[in-house]
Tab-separated table of C-alpha atoms in Angstrom:
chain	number	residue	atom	x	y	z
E	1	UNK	CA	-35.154	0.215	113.159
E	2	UNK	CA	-34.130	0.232	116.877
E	3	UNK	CA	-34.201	-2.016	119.596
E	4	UNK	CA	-33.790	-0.722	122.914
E	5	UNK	CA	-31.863	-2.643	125.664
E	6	UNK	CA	-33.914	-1.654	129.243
E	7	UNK	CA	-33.631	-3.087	132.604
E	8	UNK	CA	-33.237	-2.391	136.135
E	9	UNK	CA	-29.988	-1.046	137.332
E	10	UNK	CA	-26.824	-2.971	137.532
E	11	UNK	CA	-28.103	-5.780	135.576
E	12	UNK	CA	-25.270	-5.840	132.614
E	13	UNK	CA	-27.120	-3.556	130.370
E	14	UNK	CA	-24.040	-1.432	129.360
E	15	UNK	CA	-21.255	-4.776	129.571
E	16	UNK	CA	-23.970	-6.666	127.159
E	17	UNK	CA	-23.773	-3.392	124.549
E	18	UNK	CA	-20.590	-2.794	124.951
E	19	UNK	CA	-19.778	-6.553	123.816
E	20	UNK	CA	-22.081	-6.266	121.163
E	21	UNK	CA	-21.266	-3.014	119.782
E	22	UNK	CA	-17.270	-3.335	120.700
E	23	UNK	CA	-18.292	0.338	121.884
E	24	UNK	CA	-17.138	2.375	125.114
E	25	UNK	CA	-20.791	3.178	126.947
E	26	UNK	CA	-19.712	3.730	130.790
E	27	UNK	CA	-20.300	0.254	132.941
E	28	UNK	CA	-20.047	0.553	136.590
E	29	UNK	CA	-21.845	-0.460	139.685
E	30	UNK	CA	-23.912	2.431	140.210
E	31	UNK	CA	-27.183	2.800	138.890
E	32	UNK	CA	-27.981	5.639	136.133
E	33	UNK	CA	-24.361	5.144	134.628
E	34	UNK	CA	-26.207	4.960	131.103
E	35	UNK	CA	-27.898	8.624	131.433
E	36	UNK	CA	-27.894	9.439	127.591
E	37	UNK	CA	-28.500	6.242	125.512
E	38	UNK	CA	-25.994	5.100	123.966
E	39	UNK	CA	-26.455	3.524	120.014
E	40	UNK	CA	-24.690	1.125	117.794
E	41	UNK	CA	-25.495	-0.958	114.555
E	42	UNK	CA	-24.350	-4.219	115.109
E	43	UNK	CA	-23.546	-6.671	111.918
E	44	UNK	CA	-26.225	-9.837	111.291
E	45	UNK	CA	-24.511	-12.729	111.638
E	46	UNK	CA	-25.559	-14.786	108.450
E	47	UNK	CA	-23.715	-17.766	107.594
E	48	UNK	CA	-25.844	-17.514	104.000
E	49	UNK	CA	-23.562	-13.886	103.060
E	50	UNK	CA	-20.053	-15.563	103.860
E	51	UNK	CA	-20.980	-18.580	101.592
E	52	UNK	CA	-22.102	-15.949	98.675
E	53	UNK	CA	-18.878	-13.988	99.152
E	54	UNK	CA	-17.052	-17.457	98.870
E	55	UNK	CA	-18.801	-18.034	95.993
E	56	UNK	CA	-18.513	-14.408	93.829
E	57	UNK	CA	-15.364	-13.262	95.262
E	58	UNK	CA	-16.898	-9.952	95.489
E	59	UNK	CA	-14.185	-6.891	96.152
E	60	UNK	CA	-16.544	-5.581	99.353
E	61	UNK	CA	-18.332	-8.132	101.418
E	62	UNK	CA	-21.547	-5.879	103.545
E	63	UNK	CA	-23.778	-7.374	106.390
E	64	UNK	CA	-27.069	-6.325	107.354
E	65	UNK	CA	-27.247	-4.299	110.337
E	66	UNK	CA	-29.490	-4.106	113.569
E	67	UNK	CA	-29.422	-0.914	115.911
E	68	UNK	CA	-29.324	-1.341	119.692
E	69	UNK	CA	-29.826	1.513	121.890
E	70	UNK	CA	-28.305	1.379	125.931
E	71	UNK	CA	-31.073	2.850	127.624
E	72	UNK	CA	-30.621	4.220	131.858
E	73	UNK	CA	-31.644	1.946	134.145
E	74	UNK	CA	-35.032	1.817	135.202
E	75	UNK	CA	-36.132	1.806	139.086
E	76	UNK	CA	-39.731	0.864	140.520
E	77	UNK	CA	-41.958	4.199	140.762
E	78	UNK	CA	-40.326	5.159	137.177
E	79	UNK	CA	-43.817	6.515	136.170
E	80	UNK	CA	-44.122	8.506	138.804
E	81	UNK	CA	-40.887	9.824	138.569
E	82	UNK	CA	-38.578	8.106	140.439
E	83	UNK	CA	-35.373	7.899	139.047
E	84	UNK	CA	-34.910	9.335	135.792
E	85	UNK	CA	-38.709	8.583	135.190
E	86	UNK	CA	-40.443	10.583	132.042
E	87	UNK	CA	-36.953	10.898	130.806
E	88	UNK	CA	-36.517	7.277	130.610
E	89	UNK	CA	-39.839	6.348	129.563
E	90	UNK	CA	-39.684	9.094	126.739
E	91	UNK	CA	-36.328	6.732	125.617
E	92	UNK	CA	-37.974	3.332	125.008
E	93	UNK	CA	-40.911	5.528	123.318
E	94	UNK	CA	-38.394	6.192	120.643
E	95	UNK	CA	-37.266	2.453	120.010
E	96	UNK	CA	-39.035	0.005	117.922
E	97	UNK	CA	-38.890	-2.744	120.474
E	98	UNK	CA	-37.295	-3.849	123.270
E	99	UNK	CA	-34.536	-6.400	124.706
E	100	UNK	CA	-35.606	-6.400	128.810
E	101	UNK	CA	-32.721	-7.524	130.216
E	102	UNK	CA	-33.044	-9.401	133.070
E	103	UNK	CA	-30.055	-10.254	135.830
E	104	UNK	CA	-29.722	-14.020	136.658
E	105	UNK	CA	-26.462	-13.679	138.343
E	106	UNK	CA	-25.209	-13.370	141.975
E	107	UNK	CA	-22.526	-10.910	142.944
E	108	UNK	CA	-22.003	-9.954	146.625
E	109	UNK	CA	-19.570	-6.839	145.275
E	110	UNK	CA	-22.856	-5.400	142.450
E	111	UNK	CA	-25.500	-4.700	144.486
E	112	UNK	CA	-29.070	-5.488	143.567
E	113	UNK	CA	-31.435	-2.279	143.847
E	114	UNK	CA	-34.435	-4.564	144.845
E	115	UNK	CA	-32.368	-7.222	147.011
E	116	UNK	CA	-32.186	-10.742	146.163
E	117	UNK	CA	-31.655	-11.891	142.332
E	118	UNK	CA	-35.450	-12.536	141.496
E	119	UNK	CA	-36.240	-12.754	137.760
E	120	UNK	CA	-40.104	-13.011	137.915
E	121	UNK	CA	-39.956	-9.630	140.534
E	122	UNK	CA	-37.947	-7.846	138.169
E	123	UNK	CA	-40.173	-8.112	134.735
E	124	UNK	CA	-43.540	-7.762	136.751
E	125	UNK	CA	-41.571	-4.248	138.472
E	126	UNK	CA	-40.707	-3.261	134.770
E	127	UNK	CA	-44.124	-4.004	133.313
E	128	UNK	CA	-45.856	-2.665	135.841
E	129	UNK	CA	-44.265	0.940	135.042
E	130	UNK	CA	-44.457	0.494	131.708
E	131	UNK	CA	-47.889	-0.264	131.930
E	132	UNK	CA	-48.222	2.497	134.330
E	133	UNK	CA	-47.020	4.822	131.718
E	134	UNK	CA	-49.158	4.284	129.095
E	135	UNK	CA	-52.134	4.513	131.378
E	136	UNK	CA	-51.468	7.986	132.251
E	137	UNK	CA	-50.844	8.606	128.330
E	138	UNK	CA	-54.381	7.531	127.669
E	139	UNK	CA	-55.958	9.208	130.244
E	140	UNK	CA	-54.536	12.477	128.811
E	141	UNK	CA	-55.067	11.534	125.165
E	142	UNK	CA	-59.071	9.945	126.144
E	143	UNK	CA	-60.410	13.235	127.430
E	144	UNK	CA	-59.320	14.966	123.754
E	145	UNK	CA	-60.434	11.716	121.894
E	146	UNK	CA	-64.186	11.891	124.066
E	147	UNK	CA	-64.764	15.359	123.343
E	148	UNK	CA	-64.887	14.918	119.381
E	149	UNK	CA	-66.438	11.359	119.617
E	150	UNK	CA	-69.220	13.425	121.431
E	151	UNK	CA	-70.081	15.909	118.653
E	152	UNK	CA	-70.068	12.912	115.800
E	153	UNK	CA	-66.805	12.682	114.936
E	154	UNK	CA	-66.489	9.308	113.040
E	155	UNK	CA	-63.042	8.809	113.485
E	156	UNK	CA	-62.678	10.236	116.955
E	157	UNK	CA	-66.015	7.475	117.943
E	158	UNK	CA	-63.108	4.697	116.453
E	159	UNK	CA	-60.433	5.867	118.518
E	160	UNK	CA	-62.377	6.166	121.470
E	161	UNK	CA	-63.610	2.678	121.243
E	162	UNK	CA	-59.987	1.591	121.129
E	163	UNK	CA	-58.425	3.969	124.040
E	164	UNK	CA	-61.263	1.999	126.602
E	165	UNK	CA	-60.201	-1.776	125.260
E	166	UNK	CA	-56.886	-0.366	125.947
E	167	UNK	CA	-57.244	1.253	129.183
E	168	UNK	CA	-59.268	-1.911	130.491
E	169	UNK	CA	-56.347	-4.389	129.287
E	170	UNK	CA	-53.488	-2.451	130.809
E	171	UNK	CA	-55.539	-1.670	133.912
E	172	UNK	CA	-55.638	-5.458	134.510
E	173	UNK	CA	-51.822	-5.423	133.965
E	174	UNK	CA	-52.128	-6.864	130.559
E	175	UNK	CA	-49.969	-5.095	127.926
E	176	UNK	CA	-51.372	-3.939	124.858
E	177	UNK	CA	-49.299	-6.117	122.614
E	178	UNK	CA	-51.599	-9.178	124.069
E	179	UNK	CA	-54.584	-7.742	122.634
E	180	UNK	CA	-53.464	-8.964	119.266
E	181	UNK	CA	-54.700	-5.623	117.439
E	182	UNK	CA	-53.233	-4.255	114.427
E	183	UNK	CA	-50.249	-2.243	115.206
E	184	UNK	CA	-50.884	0.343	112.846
E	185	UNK	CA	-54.499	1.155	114.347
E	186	UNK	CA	-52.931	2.125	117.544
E	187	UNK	CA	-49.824	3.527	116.491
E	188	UNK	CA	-50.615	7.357	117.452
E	189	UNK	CA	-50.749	6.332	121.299
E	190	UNK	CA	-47.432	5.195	120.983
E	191	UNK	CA	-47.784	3.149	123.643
E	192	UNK	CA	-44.826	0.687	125.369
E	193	UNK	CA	-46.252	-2.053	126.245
E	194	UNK	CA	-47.289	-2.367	122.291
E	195	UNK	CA	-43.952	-2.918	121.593
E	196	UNK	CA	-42.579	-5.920	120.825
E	197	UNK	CA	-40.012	-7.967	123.448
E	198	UNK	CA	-37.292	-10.065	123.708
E	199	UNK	CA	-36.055	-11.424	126.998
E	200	UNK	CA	-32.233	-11.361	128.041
E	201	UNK	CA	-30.785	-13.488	131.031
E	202	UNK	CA	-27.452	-12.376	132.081
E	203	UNK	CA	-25.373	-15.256	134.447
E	204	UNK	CA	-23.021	-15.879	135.837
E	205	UNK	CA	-19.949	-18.925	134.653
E	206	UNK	CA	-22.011	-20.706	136.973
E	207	UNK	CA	-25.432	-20.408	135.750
E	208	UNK	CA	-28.036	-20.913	138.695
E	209	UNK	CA	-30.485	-23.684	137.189
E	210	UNK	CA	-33.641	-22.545	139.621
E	211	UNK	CA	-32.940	-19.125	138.268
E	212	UNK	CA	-32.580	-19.578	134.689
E	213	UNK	CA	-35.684	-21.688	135.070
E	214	UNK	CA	-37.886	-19.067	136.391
E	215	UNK	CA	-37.059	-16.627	133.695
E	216	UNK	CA	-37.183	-19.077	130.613
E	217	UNK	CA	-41.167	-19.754	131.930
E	218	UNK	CA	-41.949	-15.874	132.460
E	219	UNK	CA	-40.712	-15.507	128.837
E	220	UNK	CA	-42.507	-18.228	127.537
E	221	UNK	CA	-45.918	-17.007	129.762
E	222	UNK	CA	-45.707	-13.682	127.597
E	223	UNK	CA	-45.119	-15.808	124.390
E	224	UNK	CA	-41.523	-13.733	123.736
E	225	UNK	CA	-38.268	-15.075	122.966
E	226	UNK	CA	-35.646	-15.576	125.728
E	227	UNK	CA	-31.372	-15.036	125.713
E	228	UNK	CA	-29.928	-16.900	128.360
E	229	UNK	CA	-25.861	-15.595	128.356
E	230	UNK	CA	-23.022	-14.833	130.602
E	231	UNK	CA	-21.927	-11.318	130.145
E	232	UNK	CA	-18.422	-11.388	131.465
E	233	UNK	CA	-18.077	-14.288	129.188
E	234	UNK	CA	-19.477	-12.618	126.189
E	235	UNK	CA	-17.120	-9.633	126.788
E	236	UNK	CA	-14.234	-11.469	127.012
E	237	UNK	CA	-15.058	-13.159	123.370
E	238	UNK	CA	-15.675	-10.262	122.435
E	239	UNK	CA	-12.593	-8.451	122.926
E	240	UNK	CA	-10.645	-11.141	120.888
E	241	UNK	CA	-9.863	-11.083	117.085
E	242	UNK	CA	-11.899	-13.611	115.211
E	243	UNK	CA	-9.361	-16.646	115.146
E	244	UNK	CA	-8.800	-16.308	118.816
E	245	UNK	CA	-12.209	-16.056	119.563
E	246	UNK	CA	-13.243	-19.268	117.191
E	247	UNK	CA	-10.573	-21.302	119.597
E	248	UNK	CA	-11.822	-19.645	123.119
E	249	UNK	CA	-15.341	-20.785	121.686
E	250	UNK	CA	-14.381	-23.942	120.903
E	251	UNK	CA	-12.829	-24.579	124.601
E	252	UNK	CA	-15.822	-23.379	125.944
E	253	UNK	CA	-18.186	-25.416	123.997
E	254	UNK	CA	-20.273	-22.917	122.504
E	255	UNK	CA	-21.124	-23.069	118.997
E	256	UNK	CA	-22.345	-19.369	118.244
E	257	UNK	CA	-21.965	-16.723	120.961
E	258	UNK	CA	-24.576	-15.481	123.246
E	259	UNK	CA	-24.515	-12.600	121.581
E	260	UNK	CA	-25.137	-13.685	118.115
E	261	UNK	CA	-28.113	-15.009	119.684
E	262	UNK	CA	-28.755	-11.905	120.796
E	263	UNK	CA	-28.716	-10.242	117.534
E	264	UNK	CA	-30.875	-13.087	115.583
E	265	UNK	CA	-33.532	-12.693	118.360
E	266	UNK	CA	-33.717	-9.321	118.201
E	267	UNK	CA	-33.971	-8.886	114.278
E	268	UNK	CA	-36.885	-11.314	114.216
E	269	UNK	CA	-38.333	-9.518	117.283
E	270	UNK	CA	-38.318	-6.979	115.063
E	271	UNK	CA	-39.839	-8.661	112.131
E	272	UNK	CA	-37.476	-8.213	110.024
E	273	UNK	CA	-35.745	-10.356	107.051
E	274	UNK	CA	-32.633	-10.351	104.524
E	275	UNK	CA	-32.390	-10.174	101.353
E	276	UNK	CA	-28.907	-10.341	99.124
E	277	UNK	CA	-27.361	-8.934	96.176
E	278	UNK	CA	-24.445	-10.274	94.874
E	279	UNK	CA	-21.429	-9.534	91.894
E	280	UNK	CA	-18.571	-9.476	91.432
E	281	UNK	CA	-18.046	-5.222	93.156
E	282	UNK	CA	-20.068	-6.293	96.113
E	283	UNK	CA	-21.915	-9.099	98.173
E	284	UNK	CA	-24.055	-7.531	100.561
E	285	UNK	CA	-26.768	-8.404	102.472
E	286	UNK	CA	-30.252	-5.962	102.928
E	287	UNK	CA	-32.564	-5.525	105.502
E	288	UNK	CA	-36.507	-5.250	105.085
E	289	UNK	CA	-40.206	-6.024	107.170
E	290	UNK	CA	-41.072	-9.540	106.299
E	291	UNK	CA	-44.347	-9.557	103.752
E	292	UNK	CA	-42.286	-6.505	102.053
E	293	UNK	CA	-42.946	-5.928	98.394
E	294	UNK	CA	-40.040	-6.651	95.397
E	295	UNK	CA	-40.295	-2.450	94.771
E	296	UNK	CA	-39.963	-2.052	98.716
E	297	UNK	CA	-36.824	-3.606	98.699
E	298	UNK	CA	-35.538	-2.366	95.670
E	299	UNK	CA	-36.302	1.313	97.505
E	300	UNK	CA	-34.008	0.005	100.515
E	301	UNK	CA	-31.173	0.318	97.815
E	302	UNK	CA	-32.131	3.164	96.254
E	303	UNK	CA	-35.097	5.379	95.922
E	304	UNK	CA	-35.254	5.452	92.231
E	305	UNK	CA	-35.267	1.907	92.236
E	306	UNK	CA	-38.384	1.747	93.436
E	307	UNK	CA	-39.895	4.959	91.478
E	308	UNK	CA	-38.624	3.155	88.172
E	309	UNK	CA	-39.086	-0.629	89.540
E	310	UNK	CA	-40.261	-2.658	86.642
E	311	UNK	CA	-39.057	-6.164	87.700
E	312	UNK	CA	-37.259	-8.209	90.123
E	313	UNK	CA	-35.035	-11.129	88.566
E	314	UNK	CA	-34.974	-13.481	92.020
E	315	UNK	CA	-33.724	-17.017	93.123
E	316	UNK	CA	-33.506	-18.394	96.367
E	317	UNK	CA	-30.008	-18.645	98.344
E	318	UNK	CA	-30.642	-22.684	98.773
E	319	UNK	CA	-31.019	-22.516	94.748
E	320	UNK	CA	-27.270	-21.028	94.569
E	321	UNK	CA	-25.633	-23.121	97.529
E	322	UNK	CA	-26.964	-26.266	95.485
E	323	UNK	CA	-25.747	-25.526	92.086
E	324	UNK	CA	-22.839	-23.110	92.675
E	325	UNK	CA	-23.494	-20.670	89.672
E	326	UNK	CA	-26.097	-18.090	88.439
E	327	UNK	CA	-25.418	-19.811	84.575
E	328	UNK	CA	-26.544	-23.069	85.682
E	329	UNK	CA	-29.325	-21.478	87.744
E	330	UNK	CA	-30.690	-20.010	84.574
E	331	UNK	CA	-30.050	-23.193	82.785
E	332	UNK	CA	-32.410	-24.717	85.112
E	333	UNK	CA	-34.909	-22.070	84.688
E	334	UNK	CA	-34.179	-21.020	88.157
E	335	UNK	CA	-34.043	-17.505	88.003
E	336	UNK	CA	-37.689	-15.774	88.111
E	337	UNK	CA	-39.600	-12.849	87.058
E	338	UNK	CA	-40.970	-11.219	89.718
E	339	UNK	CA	-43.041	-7.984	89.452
E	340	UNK	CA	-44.798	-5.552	91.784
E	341	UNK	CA	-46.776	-7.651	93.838
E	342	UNK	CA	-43.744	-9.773	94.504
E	343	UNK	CA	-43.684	-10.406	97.894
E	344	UNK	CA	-40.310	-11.172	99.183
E	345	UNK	CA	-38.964	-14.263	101.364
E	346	UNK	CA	-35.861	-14.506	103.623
E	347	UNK	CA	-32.859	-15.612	102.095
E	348	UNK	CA	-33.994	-14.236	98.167
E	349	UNK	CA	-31.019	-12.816	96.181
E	350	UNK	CA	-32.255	-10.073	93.707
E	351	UNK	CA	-31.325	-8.062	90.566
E	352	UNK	CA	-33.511	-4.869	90.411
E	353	UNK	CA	-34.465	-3.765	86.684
E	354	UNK	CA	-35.758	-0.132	87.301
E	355	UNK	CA	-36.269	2.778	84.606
E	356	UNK	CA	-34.338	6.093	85.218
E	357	UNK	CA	-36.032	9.227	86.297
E	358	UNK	CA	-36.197	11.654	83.110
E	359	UNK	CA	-34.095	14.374	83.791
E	360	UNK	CA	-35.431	17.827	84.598
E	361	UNK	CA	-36.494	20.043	81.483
């Protein structure tokens, strides 16, 4: 699963992924620098998989891993064509959800493509063509959808019902994530403004108060998580091997970075959770959709697994970091039994028991 990184121009996008991906993408102050998105799976940090690796020595320690993807900048009149418009728009469509990065900082040398730093103006332009967007999707997809609701079509009647609650939502400049309906119903309009959002604040050292104020409550108004972070700061960390950068942190007062923020945010905007499974070859930490089943997850290893799942021997990480050892787990009667129906909870660590696929006669 992806989560796309979108913004206005010259708002950090590219610094921000390049710190978090310790990749190359092209940062400069000119807008459209990021043309082509740019991707890169960035570890999970998890303090839970370093503790299991201290405690079963494993020869190969393996994170979970989130995808971000550096999408162009986006100007007003984007769904209309300004800029790179459809191009752009066609980018997000391909993410899972998205990290709007918003710039909080003041730099005479950068310009702003709007003017003066304004958080609230910048989300409302970037809605607004997102919104945009999908209204001229469902225009074009409503006249198809009308035609077979109009000769009985039961299925096409359902549809139909849900294009209008749509189109009346968005043309009110409400997205269609606020309508609370089940993603999977509306999936085949494949619409942006269902996706789901994080918020990122880029700064300054000096972090403007008034400004990070105004874009913490325009987060919180659209009930979506918010980043405050400095990106020059956050590139400088992370351009430093890990002891250096545990001492620059500690200087600077900052417990975890900005960017592991970042990356926690955007895996639960994603609704995602971890799993482990540990031995003595490897410790390594898995990734699947919260409410997953046990033979989901065993799939995410392998698909035979989950063909030939026939249990799930679980126990919770707080179960391990308590007692130290799987023998005095079991001792305890700590260990369970799951089967099919199992569904699993952040933080289980799992054996799969699965039955091999016959071979072919």
């Amino acid at each position: 699963m992806e989560i796309g990184i979108v913004g206005l121009p010259n708002v950090g996008k590219s610094t921000i992924f390049n710190a978090l991906t310790s990749g190359h993408a092209a940062a400069s102050n000119y807008p459209f620098t990021t043309i082509e998105p740019n991707v890169g799976a960035v570890a999970m940090p998890d303090a839970r998989l370093e503790r299991l690796s201290a405690l079963f020595k494993p020869k190969k320690t393996t994170p979970a891993f989130v995808r971000f993807v550096d999408i162009a900048g986006l100007v007003k009149g984007a769904a209309s064509g300004e800029g790179l418009g459809n191009k752009f728009l066609s980018h997000i469509r391909e993410v899972d959800a998205v990290a709007m990065m918003v710039r909080l900082f003041k730099d005479a040398d950068v310009v702003h493509t709007m003017g003066a730093v304004d958080p609230r103006r910048d989300i409302e332009i970037i809605e607004t063509e997102l919104a945009l967007a999908d209204l001229a999707s469902l225009e074009k997809q409503y006249d198809k959808v009308s035609g077979k609701a109009k000769s009985g079509d039961k299925a096409a009647k359902e549809s139909l019902a849900l294009l209008e609650k749509l189109k009346a939502a968005l043309s009110e400049g409400k997205p269609a994530r606020s309508l609370g309906l089940d993603p999977k119903a509306i999936r085949d309009f494949s619409l942006l403004t269902a996706k789901p959002v994080l918020f990122i604040g880029n700064t300054d050292e000096s972090p403007d108060a008034a400004l990070v104020g105004a874009f913490e409550a325009a987060a919180k108004e659209r009930g979506a998580p918010a980043v405050v972070l400095c990106g020059k700061i956050e590139a400088e960390i992370a351009q430093l091997a890990p002891e250096d950068r545990k001492v620059f942190m500690a200087e600077m007062g900052l417990e975890i970075s900005g960017l592991e923020r970042v990356i926690v945010a955007a895996y639960k905007t994603l609704g995602l959770q971890s799993f482990f499974t540990a031995g003595e070859d490897e410790v390594r930490a898995w990734t699947v959709p919260a409410g997953a089943k046990a033979p989901q997850a065993a799939g995410v290893i392998h698909t035979d697994f989950e063909k030939g799942f026939i249990k799930a021997d679980v126990y919770s990480f707080a179960d391990i970091e308590a007692h130290q050892k799987e023998s005095v787990l079991r001792e305890k009667g700590l260990i369970r039994s799951e089967g099919k129906d199992y569904a699993m909870k952040d933080g289980d660590v799992c054996f799969f028991k699965f039955s091999a696929p016959s071979a072919a006669k």
